[in-house]
């Protein structure tokens, strides 16, 4: 993310917040006018330049700190252009984005919490590059897909909310996981708005410093805890069910305004795999309900949808990459089928409870996710290659 969403827990986040003013500009060498070298440490976020030509920009990120970090390219109002999470100490990542002329910010988040250490940058001039019309068609189709997922989520969420407000524990538990599928398929778009995800999908350990779980924790996971850990539905939970519906309707209304580009689709696919690797495979996401495999499958489906729409152009630019992606998507989906309650029913979202999945099987799932995530990280570059 993802605003206020935590996938790796770290300590000493107060030091991160105290370092918000610690940005400095780095006067290092660059490997192209469209490339910004970003050096992240525990208390600084250095960039190699403050201005780039409009068009495609690439962030070449290196984490020289001791904490896992994430780096965002943001609009001035904190909407997300692109991001890269879970960048370990001593590692490098590259991410490609498409920007129009205007003001932007780069934010490094040591420990993956807080507003981040920020640098203002600018994209200048006009891009003369002509986008392949197939990519415009891909964006249009993906936007329709995201809207469809939001539209289909609302009735499922209403069923879930009604069960909560009726005090029907069993019905609420049954409705919980299905209500999340559309969100999980398209989560990067929802997260691009900045303020929605912390209301709807944050876990307790993802709350910011100073937030009180009793009053500030809202959304699906707060209700999940009530249904499975506390095993009770009170007045507060009924209020939260109504609030969840309000926030999801807001999401539904705002999907049509989302900034979607071919590179954001490609980067979003990688982000969905990161979500799987750092939340679903570990069992952290659905720690009370153990419905992680439902989210897992939805994340993979969303990533594959973006990939399939971009594939015609990516295949022309990098056939070997698309061949590998085809193989890895197929392998991961085949493996997931083994964990269906009824393996013969490929349409069902009834998966085994994740607390019944042993360490060896979790390792297999993790290996399959990593085997897909690595080539998927190259999709954005393949889409914009000349």
Tab-separated table of C-alpha atoms in Angstrom:
chain	number	residue	atom	x	y	z
A	1	UNK	CA	0.000	0.000	0.000
A	2	UNK	CA	-1.069	1.126	1.053
A	3	UNK	CA	-2.100	3.764	3.419
A	4	UNK	CA	-2.041	2.548	6.989
A	5	UNK	CA	-1.940	-1.064	5.848
A	6	UNK	CA	0.833	-3.173	7.354
A	7	UNK	CA	2.133	-6.391	5.840
A	8	UNK	CA	5.411	-6.659	7.743
A	9	UNK	CA	5.573	-5.638	11.399
A	10	UNK	CA	8.587	-3.639	12.504
A	11	UNK	CA	9.615	-1.775	15.642
A	12	UNK	CA	10.518	1.827	16.424
A	13	UNK	CA	7.992	3.455	14.117
A	14	UNK	CA	8.138	6.641	16.178
A	15	UNK	CA	11.567	7.284	14.725
A	16	UNK	CA	10.074	7.128	11.245
A	17	UNK	CA	7.450	9.722	12.031
A	18	UNK	CA	10.064	11.943	13.612
A	19	UNK	CA	12.102	11.799	10.409
A	20	UNK	CA	9.511	13.317	8.103
A	21	UNK	CA	11.657	16.371	7.600
A	22	UNK	CA	14.779	14.340	6.865
A	23	UNK	CA	14.538	14.380	3.089
A	24	UNK	CA	17.638	15.386	1.169
A	25	UNK	CA	18.331	15.532	-2.521
A	26	UNK	CA	21.020	13.232	-3.777
A	27	UNK	CA	23.304	14.421	-6.552
A	28	UNK	CA	24.256	10.965	-7.775
A	29	UNK	CA	24.486	9.649	-11.307
A	30	UNK	CA	21.373	8.604	-13.182
A	31	UNK	CA	20.999	6.011	-15.899
A	32	UNK	CA	18.594	8.013	-18.068
A	33	UNK	CA	16.530	11.190	-18.028
A	34	UNK	CA	13.382	9.226	-17.209
A	35	UNK	CA	14.988	7.385	-14.281
A	36	UNK	CA	14.975	8.624	-10.692
A	37	UNK	CA	17.348	6.839	-8.345
A	38	UNK	CA	15.724	6.559	-4.919
A	39	UNK	CA	17.931	5.682	-1.943
A	40	UNK	CA	15.902	4.755	1.126
A	41	UNK	CA	17.402	4.551	4.611
A	42	UNK	CA	15.873	4.437	8.078
A	43	UNK	CA	15.772	8.232	8.311
A	44	UNK	CA	16.113	9.624	4.783
A	45	UNK	CA	14.708	9.349	1.268
A	46	UNK	CA	17.217	10.591	-1.286
A	47	UNK	CA	16.375	11.151	-4.941
A	48	UNK	CA	18.765	11.725	-7.815
A	49	UNK	CA	16.664	14.430	-9.470
A	50	UNK	CA	13.666	16.612	-8.760
A	51	UNK	CA	12.402	16.888	-12.334
A	52	UNK	CA	11.730	14.347	-15.092
A	53	UNK	CA	10.109	14.565	-18.519
A	54	UNK	CA	6.433	13.656	-18.598
A	55	UNK	CA	5.734	10.190	-19.902
A	56	UNK	CA	7.198	7.045	-18.488
A	57	UNK	CA	9.271	7.392	-15.335
A	58	UNK	CA	11.213	4.649	-13.633
A	59	UNK	CA	12.071	4.583	-9.941
A	60	UNK	CA	15.327	2.709	-9.325
A	61	UNK	CA	15.038	2.006	-5.612
A	62	UNK	CA	17.743	0.847	-3.217
A	63	UNK	CA	17.089	0.230	0.461
A	64	UNK	CA	20.257	1.023	2.394
A	65	UNK	CA	18.469	1.026	5.739
A	66	UNK	CA	17.974	-1.687	8.342
A	67	UNK	CA	14.167	-1.864	8.018
A	68	UNK	CA	11.846	-3.229	5.371
A	69	UNK	CA	10.540	-0.231	3.455
A	70	UNK	CA	8.061	0.734	0.777
A	71	UNK	CA	8.261	3.530	-1.767
A	72	UNK	CA	5.356	5.443	-3.313
A	73	UNK	CA	4.955	7.832	-6.208
A	74	UNK	CA	2.039	10.046	-5.168
A	75	UNK	CA	-0.140	12.796	-6.521
A	76	UNK	CA	-0.093	15.949	-4.333
A	77	UNK	CA	-3.389	14.877	-2.705
A	78	UNK	CA	-1.823	11.529	-1.715
A	79	UNK	CA	-3.558	9.419	-4.339
A	80	UNK	CA	-1.197	6.669	-5.409
A	81	UNK	CA	0.395	6.656	-8.868
A	82	UNK	CA	2.432	3.549	-8.135
A	83	UNK	CA	4.180	1.843	-5.241
A	84	UNK	CA	6.509	-0.950	-4.336
A	85	UNK	CA	6.209	-2.667	-0.962
A	86	UNK	CA	8.338	-4.994	1.127
A	87	UNK	CA	11.734	-3.800	-0.087
A	88	UNK	CA	14.130	-5.554	2.251
A	89	UNK	CA	17.349	-4.073	3.654
A	90	UNK	CA	20.168	-4.240	1.122
A	91	UNK	CA	17.861	-4.949	-1.826
A	92	UNK	CA	16.943	-3.082	-4.998
A	93	UNK	CA	13.696	-2.731	-6.919
A	94	UNK	CA	12.655	-0.957	-10.104
A	95	UNK	CA	9.156	0.219	-10.874
A	96	UNK	CA	7.849	1.936	-14.008
A	97	UNK	CA	4.954	4.399	-14.046
A	98	UNK	CA	3.235	6.750	-16.482
A	99	UNK	CA	2.917	10.415	-15.484
A	100	UNK	CA	1.473	13.541	-17.028
A	101	UNK	CA	3.059	16.948	-16.528
A	102	UNK	CA	2.525	18.158	-12.988
A	103	UNK	CA	3.603	17.888	-9.374
A	104	UNK	CA	4.223	14.587	-7.592
A	105	UNK	CA	5.809	13.245	-4.430
A	106	UNK	CA	8.050	10.321	-3.686
A	107	UNK	CA	7.545	8.847	-0.222
A	108	UNK	CA	9.771	6.269	1.478
A	109	UNK	CA	8.234	4.471	4.459
A	110	UNK	CA	10.827	2.759	6.665
A	111	UNK	CA	9.052	0.062	8.651
A	112	UNK	CA	6.107	0.439	6.257
A	113	UNK	CA	4.168	2.775	8.559
A	114	UNK	CA	3.337	6.444	8.756
A	115	UNK	CA	3.097	9.095	6.044
A	116	UNK	CA	6.684	8.530	4.998
A	117	UNK	CA	9.753	10.633	4.321
A	118	UNK	CA	8.848	12.708	1.293
A	119	UNK	CA	10.411	14.417	-1.680
A	120	UNK	CA	8.562	16.739	-4.066
A	121	UNK	CA	9.267	16.163	-7.748
A	122	UNK	CA	7.881	17.520	-11.002
A	123	UNK	CA	7.100	16.049	-14.410
A	124	UNK	CA	7.585	18.632	-17.148
A	125	UNK	CA	6.712	19.107	-20.782
A	126	UNK	CA	4.442	17.022	-22.951
A	127	UNK	CA	4.903	13.426	-23.893
A	128	UNK	CA	5.003	12.833	-27.621
A	129	UNK	CA	4.774	9.076	-27.253
A	130	UNK	CA	1.747	7.541	-28.935
A	131	UNK	CA	0.152	4.823	-26.849
A	132	UNK	CA	-0.656	1.577	-28.606
A	133	UNK	CA	-4.457	1.606	-29.090
A	134	UNK	CA	-4.550	-1.919	-27.701
A	135	UNK	CA	-3.349	-0.506	-24.386
A	136	UNK	CA	-6.124	2.100	-24.398
A	137	UNK	CA	-8.572	-0.745	-24.958
A	138	UNK	CA	-6.970	-2.708	-22.115
A	139	UNK	CA	-7.381	0.239	-19.738
A	140	UNK	CA	-11.024	0.684	-20.741
A	141	UNK	CA	-11.781	-3.003	-20.253
A	142	UNK	CA	-9.964	-3.093	-16.932
A	143	UNK	CA	-11.858	-0.044	-15.697
A	144	UNK	CA	-15.118	-1.805	-16.569
A	145	UNK	CA	-13.889	-4.910	-14.731
A	146	UNK	CA	-13.064	-2.922	-11.592
A	147	UNK	CA	-16.463	-1.245	-11.678
A	148	UNK	CA	-18.130	-4.624	-12.086
A	149	UNK	CA	-16.270	-5.981	-9.056
A	150	UNK	CA	-17.377	-3.010	-6.961
A	151	UNK	CA	-20.975	-3.309	-8.158
A	152	UNK	CA	-21.079	-7.034	-7.405
A	153	UNK	CA	-19.499	-6.549	-3.975
A	154	UNK	CA	-22.252	-4.318	-2.620
A	155	UNK	CA	-25.051	-6.927	-2.518
A	156	UNK	CA	-22.675	-9.425	-0.893
A	157	UNK	CA	-21.585	-6.839	1.649
A	158	UNK	CA	-25.220	-5.986	2.336
A	159	UNK	CA	-25.907	-9.659	3.080
A	160	UNK	CA	-22.947	-9.698	5.453
A	161	UNK	CA	-23.971	-6.447	7.140
A	162	UNK	CA	-27.563	-7.606	7.575
A	163	UNK	CA	-26.416	-10.786	9.316
A	164	UNK	CA	-24.254	-8.721	11.658
A	165	UNK	CA	-27.079	-6.313	12.436
A	166	UNK	CA	-29.450	-9.244	13.000
A	167	UNK	CA	-26.977	-10.633	15.523
A	168	UNK	CA	-26.761	-13.881	13.509
A	169	UNK	CA	-23.218	-15.084	14.177
A	170	UNK	CA	-23.385	-18.137	11.891
A	171	UNK	CA	-24.862	-16.216	8.952
A	172	UNK	CA	-22.343	-13.402	9.355
A	173	UNK	CA	-19.453	-15.861	9.344
A	174	UNK	CA	-20.791	-17.514	6.194
A	175	UNK	CA	-21.194	-14.178	4.395
A	176	UNK	CA	-17.857	-12.691	5.452
A	177	UNK	CA	-15.404	-14.182	2.916
A	178	UNK	CA	-17.655	-13.878	-0.170
A	179	UNK	CA	-18.174	-10.189	0.592
A	180	UNK	CA	-14.415	-9.581	0.213
A	181	UNK	CA	-13.723	-11.218	-3.157
A	182	UNK	CA	-14.349	-8.211	-5.428
A	183	UNK	CA	-12.261	-5.946	-3.201
A	184	UNK	CA	-9.373	-8.417	-3.133
A	185	UNK	CA	-9.414	-8.801	-6.925
A	186	UNK	CA	-9.027	-5.050	-7.475
A	187	UNK	CA	-7.420	-3.835	-4.252
A	188	UNK	CA	-4.673	-1.697	-5.863
A	189	UNK	CA	-7.322	0.538	-7.439
A	190	UNK	CA	-9.142	0.958	-4.130
A	191	UNK	CA	-5.850	1.675	-2.398
A	192	UNK	CA	-4.927	4.299	-4.987
A	193	UNK	CA	-7.464	6.659	-3.389
A	194	UNK	CA	-5.378	6.692	-0.214
A	195	UNK	CA	-8.111	7.004	2.401
A	196	UNK	CA	-10.387	4.032	1.690
A	197	UNK	CA	-8.224	1.048	2.553
A	198	UNK	CA	-7.530	2.130	6.155
A	199	UNK	CA	-11.283	2.363	6.734
A	200	UNK	CA	-12.237	-0.890	5.050
A	201	UNK	CA	-9.409	-3.425	5.191
A	202	UNK	CA	-6.817	-2.520	7.810
A	203	UNK	CA	-5.765	-5.052	10.443
A	204	UNK	CA	-5.275	-4.081	14.062
A	205	UNK	CA	-1.481	-4.106	13.741
A	206	UNK	CA	-1.805	-1.779	10.749
A	207	UNK	CA	-3.239	1.073	12.782
A	208	UNK	CA	-1.039	4.122	13.020
A	209	UNK	CA	0.642	5.159	16.251
A	210	UNK	CA	-1.850	6.949	18.476
A	211	UNK	CA	-4.909	5.278	16.973
A	212	UNK	CA	-7.131	3.469	19.452
A	213	UNK	CA	-8.470	0.081	18.264
A	214	UNK	CA	-11.610	0.618	20.335
A	215	UNK	CA	-12.604	3.726	18.378
A	216	UNK	CA	-10.409	3.972	15.281
A	217	UNK	CA	-10.406	0.402	13.987
A	218	UNK	CA	-13.151	-0.137	11.409
A	219	UNK	CA	-13.854	-2.406	8.460
A	220	UNK	CA	-13.891	-6.093	7.687
A	221	UNK	CA	-11.098	-7.216	9.982
A	222	UNK	CA	-12.539	-5.494	13.037
A	223	UNK	CA	-15.752	-7.420	12.406
A	224	UNK	CA	-13.798	-10.591	11.686
A	225	UNK	CA	-12.288	-10.405	15.165
A	226	UNK	CA	-15.708	-9.976	16.745
A	227	UNK	CA	-17.183	-12.914	14.849
A	228	UNK	CA	-14.404	-15.457	15.390
A	229	UNK	CA	-12.237	-14.362	18.300
A	230	UNK	CA	-14.783	-12.626	20.520
A	231	UNK	CA	-17.719	-14.721	19.253
A	232	UNK	CA	-20.208	-11.965	19.896
A	233	UNK	CA	-22.019	-9.182	18.092
A	234	UNK	CA	-22.742	-6.029	20.061
A	235	UNK	CA	-24.004	-2.555	19.298
A	236	UNK	CA	-20.554	-1.417	18.166
A	237	UNK	CA	-20.336	-4.222	15.610
A	238	UNK	CA	-23.745	-3.308	14.232
A	239	UNK	CA	-22.589	0.288	13.820
A	240	UNK	CA	-19.442	-0.926	12.080
A	241	UNK	CA	-21.494	-3.028	9.661
A	242	UNK	CA	-23.348	0.117	8.551
A	243	UNK	CA	-20.052	2.015	8.317
A	244	UNK	CA	-18.567	-0.719	6.144
A	245	UNK	CA	-21.457	-0.409	3.712
A	246	UNK	CA	-21.062	3.369	3.601
A	247	UNK	CA	-17.360	3.058	2.823
A	248	UNK	CA	-17.900	0.384	0.182
A	249	UNK	CA	-20.546	2.530	-1.525
A	250	UNK	CA	-17.996	5.339	-1.547
A	251	UNK	CA	-15.549	2.950	-3.231
A	252	UNK	CA	-18.204	1.963	-5.778
A	253	UNK	CA	-18.900	5.620	-6.608
A	254	UNK	CA	-15.216	6.560	-6.937
A	255	UNK	CA	-13.999	3.697	-9.121
A	256	UNK	CA	-14.894	5.601	-12.277
A	257	UNK	CA	-12.542	8.437	-11.278
A	258	UNK	CA	-9.504	6.232	-10.633
A	259	UNK	CA	-6.274	7.028	-12.489
A	260	UNK	CA	-5.627	3.832	-14.470
A	261	UNK	CA	-2.805	3.396	-16.955
A	262	UNK	CA	-1.205	0.330	-18.536
A	263	UNK	CA	1.702	0.600	-16.104
A	264	UNK	CA	-0.585	0.974	-13.090
A	265	UNK	CA	-2.375	-2.188	-14.203
A	266	UNK	CA	0.927	-4.049	-14.476
A	267	UNK	CA	2.231	-2.721	-11.168
A	268	UNK	CA	-1.107	-3.476	-9.544
A	269	UNK	CA	-0.805	-7.105	-10.620
A	270	UNK	CA	2.563	-7.293	-8.869
A	271	UNK	CA	1.106	-5.589	-5.789
A	272	UNK	CA	-1.598	-8.252	-5.595
A	273	UNK	CA	1.068	-10.965	-5.562
A	274	UNK	CA	2.888	-9.045	-2.828
A	275	UNK	CA	-0.356	-9.047	-0.855
A	276	UNK	CA	-0.469	-12.822	-1.161
A	277	UNK	CA	3.170	-13.283	-0.194
A	278	UNK	CA	3.099	-11.066	2.866
A	279	UNK	CA	-0.414	-11.620	4.198
A	280	UNK	CA	-2.215	-14.628	2.820
A	281	UNK	CA	0.591	-17.207	2.718
A	282	UNK	CA	1.630	-16.263	6.242
A	283	UNK	CA	-1.934	-16.482	7.579
A	284	UNK	CA	-1.782	-12.904	8.890
A	285	UNK	CA	-4.582	-11.491	6.734
A	286	UNK	CA	-7.449	-13.617	8.014
A	287	UNK	CA	-5.955	-14.553	11.369
A	288	UNK	CA	-9.328	-15.132	13.047
A	289	UNK	CA	-11.511	-16.581	10.267
A	290	UNK	CA	-8.701	-18.491	8.473
A	291	UNK	CA	-10.337	-17.695	5.124
A	292	UNK	CA	-6.973	-16.648	3.667
A	293	UNK	CA	-7.239	-18.930	0.639
A	294	UNK	CA	-10.364	-17.111	-0.563
A	295	UNK	CA	-8.440	-13.824	-0.537
A	296	UNK	CA	-5.442	-15.620	-2.048
A	297	UNK	CA	-7.455	-16.851	-5.026
A	298	UNK	CA	-9.110	-13.459	-5.540
A	299	UNK	CA	-5.720	-11.691	-5.535
A	300	UNK	CA	-4.387	-14.110	-8.148
A	301	UNK	CA	-7.488	-13.688	-10.306
A	302	UNK	CA	-7.158	-9.916	-10.197
A	303	UNK	CA	-3.484	-10.061	-11.118
A	304	UNK	CA	-4.193	-12.460	-13.971
A	305	UNK	CA	-6.966	-10.230	-15.327
A	306	UNK	CA	-4.560	-7.294	-15.637
A	307	UNK	CA	-1.924	-9.509	-17.201
A	308	UNK	CA	-4.269	-11.028	-19.779
A	309	UNK	CA	-5.448	-7.591	-20.899
A	310	UNK	CA	-1.856	-6.356	-21.313
A	311	UNK	CA	-0.507	-9.606	-22.717
A	312	UNK	CA	-0.909	-8.890	-26.484
A	313	UNK	CA	1.455	-5.905	-26.268
A	314	UNK	CA	3.779	-7.447	-23.691
A	315	UNK	CA	4.134	-10.593	-25.804
A	316	UNK	CA	5.335	-8.601	-28.806
A	317	UNK	CA	7.911	-6.818	-26.674
A	318	UNK	CA	9.045	-9.779	-24.545
A	319	UNK	CA	7.730	-13.164	-25.655
A	320	UNK	CA	9.923	-15.063	-23.193
A	321	UNK	CA	8.430	-13.103	-20.301
A	322	UNK	CA	4.827	-13.816	-21.283
A	323	UNK	CA	5.641	-17.493	-21.827
A	324	UNK	CA	7.012	-17.671	-18.298
A	325	UNK	CA	4.047	-15.774	-16.870
A	326	UNK	CA	1.610	-18.124	-18.587
A	327	UNK	CA	3.399	-21.099	-17.063
A	328	UNK	CA	3.619	-19.626	-13.564
A	329	UNK	CA	-0.006	-18.484	-13.453
A	330	UNK	CA	-1.097	-21.954	-14.559
A	331	UNK	CA	1.107	-23.642	-11.958
A	332	UNK	CA	-0.163	-21.466	-9.125
A	333	UNK	CA	-3.812	-21.917	-10.070
A	334	UNK	CA	-3.351	-25.679	-10.319
A	335	UNK	CA	-1.772	-25.721	-6.864
A	336	UNK	CA	-4.609	-23.636	-5.395
A	337	UNK	CA	-7.131	-26.127	-6.769
A	338	UNK	CA	-5.695	-28.726	-4.388
A	339	UNK	CA	-6.974	-26.675	-1.449
A	340	UNK	CA	-10.572	-26.391	-2.558
A	341	UNK	CA	-13.072	-28.100	-0.280
A	342	UNK	CA	-14.219	-29.860	-3.455
A	343	UNK	CA	-11.203	-29.982	-5.821
A	344	UNK	CA	-13.459	-31.006	-8.709
A	345	UNK	CA	-15.469	-27.781	-8.461
A	346	UNK	CA	-13.220	-25.126	-9.983
A	347	UNK	CA	-15.921	-22.453	-9.721
A	348	UNK	CA	-16.369	-22.714	-5.966
A	349	UNK	CA	-14.804	-20.306	-3.495
A	350	UNK	CA	-15.091	-22.865	-0.728
A	351	UNK	CA	-11.484	-23.459	0.319
A	352	UNK	CA	-10.124	-25.368	3.279
A	353	UNK	CA	-9.557	-23.422	6.463
A	354	UNK	CA	-6.021	-22.058	6.356
A	355	UNK	CA	-5.223	-23.163	9.887
A	356	UNK	CA	-5.477	-26.707	8.524
A	357	UNK	CA	-2.730	-26.034	5.952
A	358	UNK	CA	0.585	-27.259	7.330
A	359	UNK	CA	4.019	-25.698	7.098
A	360	UNK	CA	5.124	-27.833	4.159
A	361	UNK	CA	2.061	-26.898	2.113
A	362	UNK	CA	2.447	-23.244	3.006
A	363	UNK	CA	6.021	-23.447	1.737
A	364	UNK	CA	4.775	-24.863	-1.583
A	365	UNK	CA	2.295	-22.028	-1.905
A	366	UNK	CA	4.941	-19.468	-1.009
A	367	UNK	CA	7.379	-20.860	-3.572
A	368	UNK	CA	4.717	-20.767	-6.295
A	369	UNK	CA	3.821	-17.160	-5.456
A	370	UNK	CA	7.461	-16.093	-5.528
A	371	UNK	CA	8.015	-17.890	-8.843
A	372	UNK	CA	5.211	-15.810	-10.344
A	373	UNK	CA	5.983	-12.520	-8.599
A	374	UNK	CA	9.516	-12.246	-9.967
A	375	UNK	CA	8.602	-12.224	-13.691
A	376	UNK	CA	5.430	-10.258	-12.954
A	377	UNK	CA	7.604	-7.429	-11.626
A	378	UNK	CA	8.895	-7.035	-15.214
A	379	UNK	CA	5.471	-6.664	-16.845
A	380	UNK	CA	5.281	-2.863	-16.648
A	381	UNK	CA	8.650	-2.471	-18.385
A	382	UNK	CA	7.576	-4.937	-21.078
A	383	UNK	CA	4.372	-3.012	-21.712
A	384	UNK	CA	6.190	0.273	-22.369
A	385	UNK	CA	9.167	-1.199	-24.246
A	386	UNK	CA	9.720	0.180	-27.706
